[in-house]
């Protein structure tokens, strides 16, 4: 029997290169080794965006289309939407009963989120009850499928620690060994910065989307920061001080490309504009098959809908089994 992994993403709409390199590529590899459950965390989106739901459905679909285009295979992995598996909400109720309040209050990820809300809405801003439950709901996501591992970025590890604590507490309280204590599986990834050299993010307007056209990608790449000390194109350049473009070469170029770029740049044989134009070509070639697939799914929304419905049904079947066990263990009617 394969060990199981569960991971999710909030529905932030069309995904960018950071998601691709940091998360999706990992999932794509892991799905062949593990019994894999990947879901769109639309309830988690509501913890902060309960008042911005106009685009929620579209955002869910966009995330799934990006996954499918990047090779997450619905024949191999179970792809679903959190809110289409209501069993998770019931498990969340049981887990919330056994989770001490100070466990969620000390969750560092939650503290960061609270900070962001206060910086936007003022020092006295309310933190909703649902947001306080974020780590418990996340534990329900993971424990719903009695997962062994959770592939996540390092920013999510504190959440998984709480999940382990809750699983252990459940087992102790109800004198069972039913739940695994799931371990984080750290994404090994090339961290990609945004076009301005800062962390890539949708809200920073420095990202390149998987779904961007070749023209837009090229336009964006042309704005990427290079070696700020370089004035003319035949000045010798410093690839290691090149803030964005050379870093992208190192991620997307072949060994040969990287060597050539370094050598020509250092000798002043390659201007930054030409360099970036060439870089854009390499990146566009890499994403061409993904974008082709994306176009296909965009043109066939009924196929995406079917994948989401079927995946969610499959997830529910498994979730119902776990939930029946949990109800029995606790002693529910
Ligand atoms: N909190 C995660 C994030 O913001 C998303 C998430 C929700 C998740 N539930 C999960 C990730 C369960 C892994 C497992 O990225």
mmCIF file of C-alpha atoms and ligand atoms in Angstrom:
data_model
loop_
_atom_site.group_PDB
_atom_site.id
_atom_site.type_symbol
_atom_site.label_atom_id
_atom_site.label_comp_id
_atom_site.label_asym_id
_atom_site.label_seq_id
_atom_site.Cartn_x
_atom_site.Cartn_y
_atom_site.Cartn_z
ATOM 1 C CA UNK A 1 0.000 0.000 0.000
ATOM 2 C CA UNK A 2 1.292 3.435 -0.942
ATOM 3 C CA UNK A 3 1.643 6.032 1.789
ATOM 4 C CA UNK A 4 -0.689 8.965 1.489
ATOM 5 C CA UNK A 5 -0.172 12.700 1.015
ATOM 6 C CA UNK A 6 -2.665 15.557 1.228
ATOM 7 C CA UNK A 7 -2.012 19.135 0.184
ATOM 8 C CA UNK A 8 -4.052 22.154 -0.727
ATOM 9 C CA UNK A 9 -3.901 25.655 -2.106
ATOM 10 C CA UNK A 10 -6.181 28.555 -1.502
ATOM 11 C CA UNK A 11 -8.084 29.669 -4.617
ATOM 12 C CA UNK A 12 -6.045 32.734 -5.511
ATOM 13 C CA UNK A 13 -6.974 32.596 -9.203
ATOM 14 C CA UNK A 14 -4.451 32.140 -11.972
ATOM 15 C CA UNK A 15 -1.183 30.815 -10.571
ATOM 16 C CA UNK A 16 2.284 32.209 -11.181
ATOM 17 C CA UNK A 17 5.772 30.802 -11.719
ATOM 18 C CA UNK A 18 6.382 30.746 -7.965
ATOM 19 C CA UNK A 19 3.480 28.312 -7.529
ATOM 20 C CA UNK A 20 4.706 26.258 -10.451
ATOM 21 C CA UNK A 21 8.303 25.899 -9.265
ATOM 22 C CA UNK A 22 7.574 25.840 -5.544
ATOM 23 C CA UNK A 23 4.513 23.622 -5.367
ATOM 24 C CA UNK A 24 3.021 22.143 -8.527
ATOM 25 C CA UNK A 25 6.246 20.646 -9.861
ATOM 26 C CA UNK A 26 6.717 18.882 -6.530
ATOM 27 C CA UNK A 27 3.192 17.535 -6.551
ATOM 28 C CA UNK A 28 3.627 16.333 -10.104
ATOM 29 C CA UNK A 29 6.602 14.236 -9.014
ATOM 30 C CA UNK A 30 5.110 13.060 -5.727
ATOM 31 C CA UNK A 31 1.855 11.863 -7.291
ATOM 32 C CA UNK A 32 3.659 8.876 -8.802
ATOM 33 C CA UNK A 33 5.095 7.798 -5.467
ATOM 34 C CA UNK A 34 2.210 8.484 -3.079
ATOM 35 C CA UNK A 35 -1.531 8.048 -2.927
ATOM 36 C CA UNK A 36 -2.134 11.760 -3.526
ATOM 37 C CA UNK A 37 -4.976 14.087 -2.549
ATOM 38 C CA UNK A 38 -4.799 17.649 -3.886
ATOM 39 C CA UNK A 39 -7.541 20.134 -3.162
ATOM 40 C CA UNK A 40 -8.577 23.746 -3.500
ATOM 41 C CA UNK A 41 -9.035 25.177 -0.001
ATOM 42 C CA UNK A 42 -12.071 27.358 -0.650
ATOM 43 C CA UNK A 43 -13.165 27.385 2.995
ATOM 44 C CA UNK A 44 -9.718 28.606 3.946
ATOM 45 C CA UNK A 45 -10.170 31.418 1.431
ATOM 46 C CA UNK A 46 -13.310 32.447 3.313
ATOM 47 C CA UNK A 47 -11.364 32.855 6.568
ATOM 48 C CA UNK A 48 -10.058 36.141 5.210
ATOM 49 C CA UNK A 49 -12.074 36.839 2.052
ATOM 50 C CA UNK A 50 -15.591 36.066 3.258
ATOM 51 C CA UNK A 51 -16.656 39.429 1.806
ATOM 52 C CA UNK A 52 -15.030 38.955 -1.610
ATOM 53 C CA UNK A 53 -16.718 35.935 -3.086
ATOM 54 C CA UNK A 54 -17.684 37.301 -6.522
ATOM 55 C CA UNK A 55 -14.797 35.570 -8.263
ATOM 56 C CA UNK A 56 -14.469 32.576 -5.942
ATOM 57 C CA UNK A 57 -15.888 29.989 -8.363
ATOM 58 C CA UNK A 58 -13.767 31.252 -11.231
ATOM 59 C CA UNK A 59 -10.705 31.288 -9.010
ATOM 60 C CA UNK A 60 -11.251 27.669 -8.011
ATOM 61 C CA UNK A 61 -11.558 26.645 -11.667
ATOM 62 C CA UNK A 62 -8.463 28.626 -12.645
ATOM 63 C CA UNK A 63 -6.381 26.903 -9.983
ATOM 64 C CA UNK A 64 -7.540 23.458 -11.093
ATOM 65 C CA UNK A 65 -6.880 24.267 -14.762
ATOM 66 C CA UNK A 66 -3.345 25.343 -13.890
ATOM 67 C CA UNK A 67 -2.758 22.081 -11.988
ATOM 68 C CA UNK A 68 -4.074 19.971 -14.844
ATOM 69 C CA UNK A 69 -2.020 21.874 -17.403
ATOM 70 C CA UNK A 70 1.130 21.368 -15.357
ATOM 71 C CA UNK A 71 0.646 17.624 -15.220
ATOM 72 C CA UNK A 72 -1.341 16.886 -12.081
ATOM 73 C CA UNK A 73 -3.164 13.877 -13.462
ATOM 74 C CA UNK A 74 -6.726 13.167 -12.322
ATOM 75 C CA UNK A 75 -6.186 9.492 -13.248
ATOM 76 C CA UNK A 76 -3.318 9.340 -10.767
ATOM 77 C CA UNK A 77 -4.203 11.880 -8.055
ATOM 78 C CA UNK A 78 -7.480 12.720 -6.383
ATOM 79 C CA UNK A 79 -8.268 16.348 -7.230
ATOM 80 C CA UNK A 80 -11.127 17.954 -5.320
ATOM 81 C CA UNK A 81 -12.630 21.080 -3.840
ATOM 82 C CA UNK A 82 -12.677 21.291 -0.049
ATOM 83 C CA UNK A 83 -16.267 22.509 0.255
ATOM 84 C CA UNK A 84 -17.496 19.640 -1.939
ATOM 85 C CA UNK A 85 -16.350 17.255 0.803
ATOM 86 C CA UNK A 86 -18.600 18.312 3.706
ATOM 87 C CA UNK A 87 -17.209 15.448 5.814
ATOM 88 C CA UNK A 88 -14.223 17.730 6.411
ATOM 89 C CA UNK A 89 -16.507 20.210 8.179
ATOM 90 C CA UNK A 90 -17.805 17.492 10.477
ATOM 91 C CA UNK A 91 -14.316 16.316 11.334
ATOM 92 C CA UNK A 92 -13.453 19.961 11.976
ATOM 93 C CA UNK A 93 -16.184 20.019 14.647
ATOM 94 C CA UNK A 94 -14.743 17.007 16.475
ATOM 95 C CA UNK A 95 -11.199 18.325 16.289
ATOM 96 C CA UNK A 96 -12.198 21.792 17.477
ATOM 97 C CA UNK A 97 -13.665 20.224 20.624
ATOM 98 C CA UNK A 98 -10.337 18.720 21.645
ATOM 99 C CA UNK A 99 -8.049 21.595 20.622
ATOM 100 C CA UNK A 100 -7.012 23.887 23.499
ATOM 101 C CA UNK A 101 -7.545 27.537 22.624
ATOM 102 C CA UNK A 102 -3.942 28.461 23.347
ATOM 103 C CA UNK A 103 -2.719 26.022 20.699
ATOM 104 C CA UNK A 104 -4.370 28.094 17.965
ATOM 105 C CA UNK A 105 -3.517 31.387 19.634
ATOM 106 C CA UNK A 106 0.186 30.649 19.516
ATOM 107 C CA UNK A 107 0.208 29.521 15.879
ATOM 108 C CA UNK A 108 2.812 31.819 14.253
ATOM 109 C CA UNK A 109 1.182 31.671 10.797
ATOM 110 C CA UNK A 110 -2.059 32.877 12.316
ATOM 111 C CA UNK A 111 -0.280 35.650 14.175
ATOM 112 C CA UNK A 112 1.160 36.831 10.860
ATOM 113 C CA UNK A 113 -2.269 36.796 9.236
ATOM 114 C CA UNK A 114 -3.710 38.767 12.144
ATOM 115 C CA UNK A 115 -0.918 41.287 11.759
ATOM 116 C CA UNK A 116 -1.701 41.746 8.066
ATOM 117 C CA UNK A 117 -5.401 42.246 8.823
ATOM 118 C CA UNK A 118 -4.632 44.845 11.488
ATOM 119 C CA UNK A 119 -2.217 46.673 9.198
ATOM 120 C CA UNK A 120 -4.973 46.894 6.567
ATOM 121 C CA UNK A 121 -8.038 47.468 8.718
ATOM 122 C CA UNK A 122 -6.585 49.224 11.749
ATOM 123 C CA UNK A 123 -5.219 48.136 15.101
ATOM 124 C CA UNK A 124 -8.615 47.281 16.523
ATOM 125 C CA UNK A 125 -9.641 45.073 13.604
ATOM 126 C CA UNK A 126 -11.641 41.992 14.498
ATOM 127 C CA UNK A 127 -10.175 38.575 13.957
ATOM 128 C CA UNK A 128 -13.042 36.272 13.101
ATOM 129 C CA UNK A 129 -13.768 33.032 14.888
ATOM 130 C CA UNK A 130 -13.342 31.174 11.591
ATOM 131 C CA UNK A 131 -9.849 32.561 11.113
ATOM 132 C CA UNK A 132 -8.889 31.423 14.611
ATOM 133 C CA UNK A 133 -9.953 27.968 13.492
ATOM 134 C CA UNK A 134 -7.662 28.012 10.453
ATOM 135 C CA UNK A 135 -5.147 25.505 11.847
ATOM 136 C CA UNK A 136 -7.896 23.188 13.104
ATOM 137 C CA UNK A 137 -9.636 23.209 9.730
ATOM 138 C CA UNK A 138 -6.305 22.518 8.108
ATOM 139 C CA UNK A 139 -5.828 19.604 10.496
ATOM 140 C CA UNK A 140 -9.240 18.304 9.452
ATOM 141 C CA UNK A 141 -8.134 18.514 5.789
ATOM 142 C CA UNK A 142 -5.105 16.418 6.548
ATOM 143 C CA UNK A 143 -6.608 13.963 9.031
ATOM 144 C CA UNK A 144 -9.718 13.450 6.868
ATOM 145 C CA UNK A 145 -7.616 11.134 4.731
ATOM 146 C CA UNK A 146 -5.362 9.973 7.543
ATOM 147 C CA UNK A 147 -2.434 11.329 5.609
ATOM 148 C CA UNK A 148 1.156 10.235 6.299
ATOM 149 C CA UNK A 149 2.832 13.279 4.799
ATOM 150 C CA UNK A 150 1.896 16.826 3.868
ATOM 151 C CA UNK A 151 3.909 18.463 1.086
ATOM 152 C CA UNK A 152 4.178 22.141 2.003
ATOM 153 C CA UNK A 153 6.502 25.120 2.008
ATOM 154 C CA UNK A 154 8.422 25.969 5.150
ATOM 155 C CA UNK A 155 5.876 28.702 5.985
ATOM 156 C CA UNK A 156 3.261 26.013 6.666
ATOM 157 C CA UNK A 157 5.295 23.779 8.971
ATOM 158 C CA UNK A 158 3.929 25.349 12.158
ATOM 159 C CA UNK A 159 0.440 24.363 11.026
ATOM 160 C CA UNK A 160 1.488 20.767 10.522
ATOM 161 C CA UNK A 161 2.963 20.772 14.037
ATOM 162 C CA UNK A 162 -0.475 21.638 15.386
ATOM 163 C CA UNK A 163 -1.978 18.871 13.279
ATOM 164 C CA UNK A 164 0.453 16.389 14.804
ATOM 165 C CA UNK A 165 -0.446 17.647 18.281
ATOM 166 C CA UNK A 166 -4.169 17.328 17.567
ATOM 167 C CA UNK A 167 -3.767 13.815 16.122
ATOM 168 C CA UNK A 168 -1.771 12.739 19.178
ATOM 169 C CA UNK A 169 -4.306 14.266 21.523
ATOM 170 C CA UNK A 170 -7.179 12.535 19.734
ATOM 171 C CA UNK A 171 -5.407 9.189 20.025
ATOM 172 C CA UNK A 172 -4.636 9.733 23.716
ATOM 173 C CA UNK A 173 -8.083 10.985 24.652
ATOM 174 C CA UNK A 174 -9.977 8.220 22.899
ATOM 175 C CA UNK A 175 -7.400 5.498 23.603
ATOM 176 C CA UNK A 176 -6.778 4.646 19.997
ATOM 177 C CA UNK A 177 -3.964 4.652 17.485
ATOM 178 C CA UNK A 178 -6.299 5.471 14.613
ATOM 179 C CA UNK A 179 -4.695 8.680 13.396
ATOM 180 C CA UNK A 180 -1.217 8.950 11.947
ATOM 181 C CA UNK A 181 0.876 11.889 13.070
ATOM 182 C CA UNK A 182 1.412 13.439 9.641
ATOM 183 C CA UNK A 183 4.835 14.811 8.819
ATOM 184 C CA UNK A 184 5.618 17.801 6.626
ATOM 185 C CA UNK A 185 7.328 16.943 3.367
ATOM 186 C CA UNK A 186 9.281 20.071 2.567
ATOM 187 C CA UNK A 187 9.043 21.189 -1.041
ATOM 188 C CA UNK A 188 12.480 21.209 -2.553
ATOM 189 C CA UNK A 189 12.259 24.123 -4.862
ATOM 190 C CA UNK A 190 14.050 26.786 -6.758
ATOM 191 C CA UNK A 191 12.808 29.915 -5.035
ATOM 192 C CA UNK A 192 11.984 32.388 -7.757
ATOM 193 C CA UNK A 193 11.940 36.112 -7.075
ATOM 194 C CA UNK A 194 9.584 38.538 -8.752
ATOM 195 C CA UNK A 195 10.526 40.756 -11.701
ATOM 196 C CA UNK A 196 11.583 43.483 -9.255
ATOM 197 C CA UNK A 197 13.807 41.184 -7.218
ATOM 198 C CA UNK A 198 11.374 40.906 -4.290
ATOM 199 C CA UNK A 199 9.328 37.840 -3.365
ATOM 200 C CA UNK A 200 7.049 36.917 -6.285
ATOM 201 C CA UNK A 201 3.405 37.524 -5.485
ATOM 202 C CA UNK A 202 0.158 38.372 -7.209
ATOM 203 C CA UNK A 203 -0.429 41.383 -4.986
ATOM 204 C CA UNK A 204 3.077 42.745 -5.628
ATOM 205 C CA UNK A 205 2.429 42.936 -9.396
ATOM 206 C CA UNK A 206 5.810 41.367 -10.074
ATOM 207 C CA UNK A 207 4.697 37.916 -11.146
ATOM 208 C CA UNK A 208 4.531 35.986 -14.383
ATOM 209 C CA UNK A 209 1.509 33.736 -14.658
ATOM 210 C CA UNK A 210 1.518 30.242 -16.036
ATOM 211 C CA UNK A 211 -1.398 31.443 -18.163
ATOM 212 C CA UNK A 212 0.301 34.593 -19.524
ATOM 213 C CA UNK A 213 0.695 34.666 -23.298
ATOM 214 C CA UNK A 214 4.129 34.584 -24.883
ATOM 215 C CA UNK A 215 3.826 38.291 -25.687
ATOM 216 C CA UNK A 216 2.974 39.241 -22.129
ATOM 217 C CA UNK A 217 5.685 36.981 -20.760
ATOM 218 C CA UNK A 218 8.257 38.616 -23.015
ATOM 219 C CA UNK A 219 7.063 42.099 -22.088
ATOM 220 C CA UNK A 220 7.313 41.263 -18.407
ATOM 221 C CA UNK A 221 10.753 39.665 -18.728
ATOM 222 C CA UNK A 222 11.996 42.822 -20.466
ATOM 223 C CA UNK A 223 11.217 44.733 -17.251
ATOM 224 C CA UNK A 224 13.251 42.349 -15.086
ATOM 225 C CA UNK A 225 16.003 43.990 -13.064
ATOM 226 C CA UNK A 226 19.555 43.174 -14.174
ATOM 227 C CA UNK A 227 22.990 44.321 -12.991
ATOM 228 C CA UNK A 228 22.273 47.835 -11.710
ATOM 229 C CA UNK A 229 25.902 48.927 -11.980
ATOM 230 C CA UNK A 230 26.017 48.306 -15.707
ATOM 231 C CA UNK A 231 25.580 51.435 -17.829
ATOM 232 C CA UNK A 232 26.300 50.417 -21.412
ATOM 233 C CA UNK A 233 25.670 47.132 -23.123
ATOM 234 C CA UNK A 234 29.337 46.543 -23.863
ATOM 235 C CA UNK A 235 30.433 47.224 -20.283
ATOM 236 C CA UNK A 236 31.569 44.001 -18.647
ATOM 237 C CA UNK A 237 28.591 42.659 -16.645
ATOM 238 C CA UNK A 238 28.399 40.875 -13.298
ATOM 239 C CA UNK A 239 26.015 37.935 -13.577
ATOM 240 C CA UNK A 240 26.158 37.304 -9.834
ATOM 241 C CA UNK A 241 24.972 40.875 -9.184
ATOM 242 C CA UNK A 242 22.265 40.570 -11.811
ATOM 243 C CA UNK A 243 19.249 40.764 -9.578
ATOM 244 C CA UNK A 244 16.670 38.909 -11.607
ATOM 245 C CA UNK A 245 17.560 37.976 -15.195
ATOM 246 C CA UNK A 246 20.561 35.766 -14.449
ATOM 247 C CA UNK A 247 18.684 34.115 -11.594
ATOM 248 C CA UNK A 248 15.947 33.218 -14.075
ATOM 249 C CA UNK A 249 18.588 31.841 -16.442
ATOM 250 C CA UNK A 250 19.808 29.621 -13.633
ATOM 251 C CA UNK A 251 16.290 28.278 -13.137
ATOM 252 C CA UNK A 252 15.151 27.947 -16.732
ATOM 253 C CA UNK A 253 18.330 27.677 -18.803
ATOM 254 C CA UNK A 254 20.337 24.575 -19.637
ATOM 255 C CA UNK A 255 23.858 24.186 -18.192
ATOM 256 C CA UNK A 256 25.142 25.286 -21.569
ATOM 257 C CA UNK A 257 22.897 28.390 -21.643
ATOM 258 C CA UNK A 258 24.028 29.441 -18.188
ATOM 259 C CA UNK A 259 27.685 29.091 -19.082
ATOM 260 C CA UNK A 260 27.311 31.011 -22.324
ATOM 261 C CA UNK A 261 25.323 33.805 -20.678
ATOM 262 C CA UNK A 262 27.848 34.155 -17.870
ATOM 263 C CA UNK A 263 30.795 34.195 -20.202
ATOM 264 C CA UNK A 264 29.317 36.648 -22.725
ATOM 265 C CA UNK A 265 27.981 38.933 -20.009
ATOM 266 C CA UNK A 266 31.313 39.130 -18.204
ATOM 267 C CA UNK A 267 33.078 39.957 -21.442
ATOM 268 C CA UNK A 268 30.575 42.663 -22.316
ATOM 269 C CA UNK A 269 29.450 40.737 -25.397
ATOM 270 C CA UNK A 270 25.772 40.563 -24.416
ATOM 271 C CA UNK A 271 23.563 43.513 -23.671
ATOM 272 C CA UNK A 272 20.863 43.188 -21.045
ATOM 273 C CA UNK A 273 17.992 43.740 -23.468
ATOM 274 C CA UNK A 274 19.184 41.028 -25.863
ATOM 275 C CA UNK A 275 19.876 38.768 -22.937
ATOM 276 C CA UNK A 276 16.337 39.137 -21.646
ATOM 277 C CA UNK A 277 14.794 38.719 -25.077
ATOM 278 C CA UNK A 278 16.606 35.407 -25.355
ATOM 279 C CA UNK A 279 15.620 34.445 -21.814
ATOM 280 C CA UNK A 280 11.974 35.094 -22.664
ATOM 281 C CA UNK A 281 12.292 32.712 -25.615
ATOM 282 C CA UNK A 282 13.660 29.963 -23.402
ATOM 283 C CA UNK A 283 10.907 30.469 -20.833
ATOM 284 C CA UNK A 284 8.184 30.587 -23.467
ATOM 285 C CA UNK A 285 9.470 27.352 -24.983
ATOM 286 C CA UNK A 286 9.352 25.675 -21.571
ATOM 287 C CA UNK A 287 5.760 26.766 -20.947
ATOM 288 C CA UNK A 288 4.461 26.226 -24.487
ATOM 289 C CA UNK A 289 3.117 22.687 -23.878
ATOM 290 C CA UNK A 290 1.609 23.724 -20.535
ATOM 291 C CA UNK A 291 -0.098 26.726 -22.099
ATOM 292 C CA UNK A 292 -1.340 24.587 -24.952
ATOM 293 C CA UNK A 293 -2.993 22.246 -22.446
ATOM 294 C CA UNK A 294 -4.367 25.219 -20.577
ATOM 295 C CA UNK A 295 -6.044 26.488 -23.699
ATOM 296 C CA UNK A 296 -7.643 23.094 -24.227
ATOM 297 C CA UNK A 297 -9.130 23.050 -20.717
ATOM 298 C CA UNK A 298 -10.290 26.652 -21.046
ATOM 299 C CA UNK A 299 -12.145 25.663 -24.188
ATOM 300 C CA UNK A 300 -13.646 22.599 -22.483
ATOM 301 C CA UNK A 301 -14.984 23.790 -19.131
ATOM 302 C CA UNK A 302 -17.265 20.737 -18.997
ATOM 303 C CA UNK A 303 -14.211 18.487 -18.781
ATOM 304 C CA UNK A 304 -12.787 20.494 -15.888
ATOM 305 C CA UNK A 305 -16.167 20.434 -14.173
ATOM 306 C CA UNK A 306 -16.317 16.652 -14.550
ATOM 307 C CA UNK A 307 -12.821 16.221 -13.131
ATOM 308 C CA UNK A 308 -13.703 18.362 -10.108
ATOM 309 C CA UNK A 309 -17.020 16.570 -9.486
ATOM 310 C CA UNK A 310 -15.569 13.084 -9.898
ATOM 311 C CA UNK A 311 -12.482 13.830 -7.824
ATOM 312 C CA UNK A 312 -14.613 15.283 -5.049
ATOM 313 C CA UNK A 313 -16.894 12.213 -5.090
ATOM 314 C CA UNK A 314 -13.858 9.958 -4.872
ATOM 315 C CA UNK A 315 -12.512 11.997 -1.958
ATOM 316 C CA UNK A 316 -15.905 11.824 -0.245
ATOM 317 C CA UNK A 317 -16.028 8.052 -0.465
ATOM 318 C CA UNK A 318 -12.730 7.846 1.375
ATOM 319 C CA UNK A 319 -13.673 10.625 3.807
ATOM 320 C CA UNK A 320 -16.900 8.859 4.757
ATOM 321 C CA UNK A 321 -14.962 5.757 5.801
ATOM 322 C CA UNK A 322 -12.628 7.763 8.016
ATOM 323 C CA UNK A 323 -15.511 9.719 9.487
ATOM 324 C CA UNK A 324 -17.453 6.575 10.362
ATOM 325 C CA UNK A 325 -14.397 5.325 12.247
ATOM 326 C CA UNK A 326 -14.039 8.647 14.039
ATOM 327 C CA UNK A 327 -17.710 8.663 15.060
ATOM 328 C CA UNK A 328 -17.377 5.142 16.420
ATOM 329 C CA UNK A 329 -14.162 5.911 18.284
ATOM 330 C CA UNK A 330 -15.628 9.016 19.940
ATOM 331 C CA UNK A 331 -18.873 7.196 20.714
ATOM 332 C CA UNK A 332 -21.326 9.231 18.684
ATOM 333 C CA UNK A 333 -24.852 7.919 18.169
HETATM 334 N N1 LIG B 1 -2.735 26.883 4.425
HETATM 335 C C1 LIG B 1 -2.291 26.406 3.144
HETATM 336 C C2 LIG B 1 -1.692 27.593 2.383
HETATM 337 O O1 LIG B 1 -2.045 28.726 2.631
HETATM 338 C C3 LIG B 1 -3.405 25.796 2.346
HETATM 339 C C4 LIG B 1 -3.957 24.583 3.013
HETATM 340 C C5 LIG B 1 -5.178 24.450 3.580
HETATM 341 C C6 LIG B 1 -3.293 23.319 3.133
HETATM 342 N N2 LIG B 1 -5.346 23.190 4.074
HETATM 343 C C7 LIG B 1 -4.230 22.479 3.848
HETATM 344 C C8 LIG B 1 -2.047 22.823 2.773
HETATM 345 C C9 LIG B 1 -3.893 21.154 4.145
HETATM 346 C C10 LIG B 1 -1.728 21.506 3.078
HETATM 347 C C11 LIG B 1 -2.654 20.684 3.769
HETATM 348 O O2 LIG B 1 -0.897 27.386 1.509
#
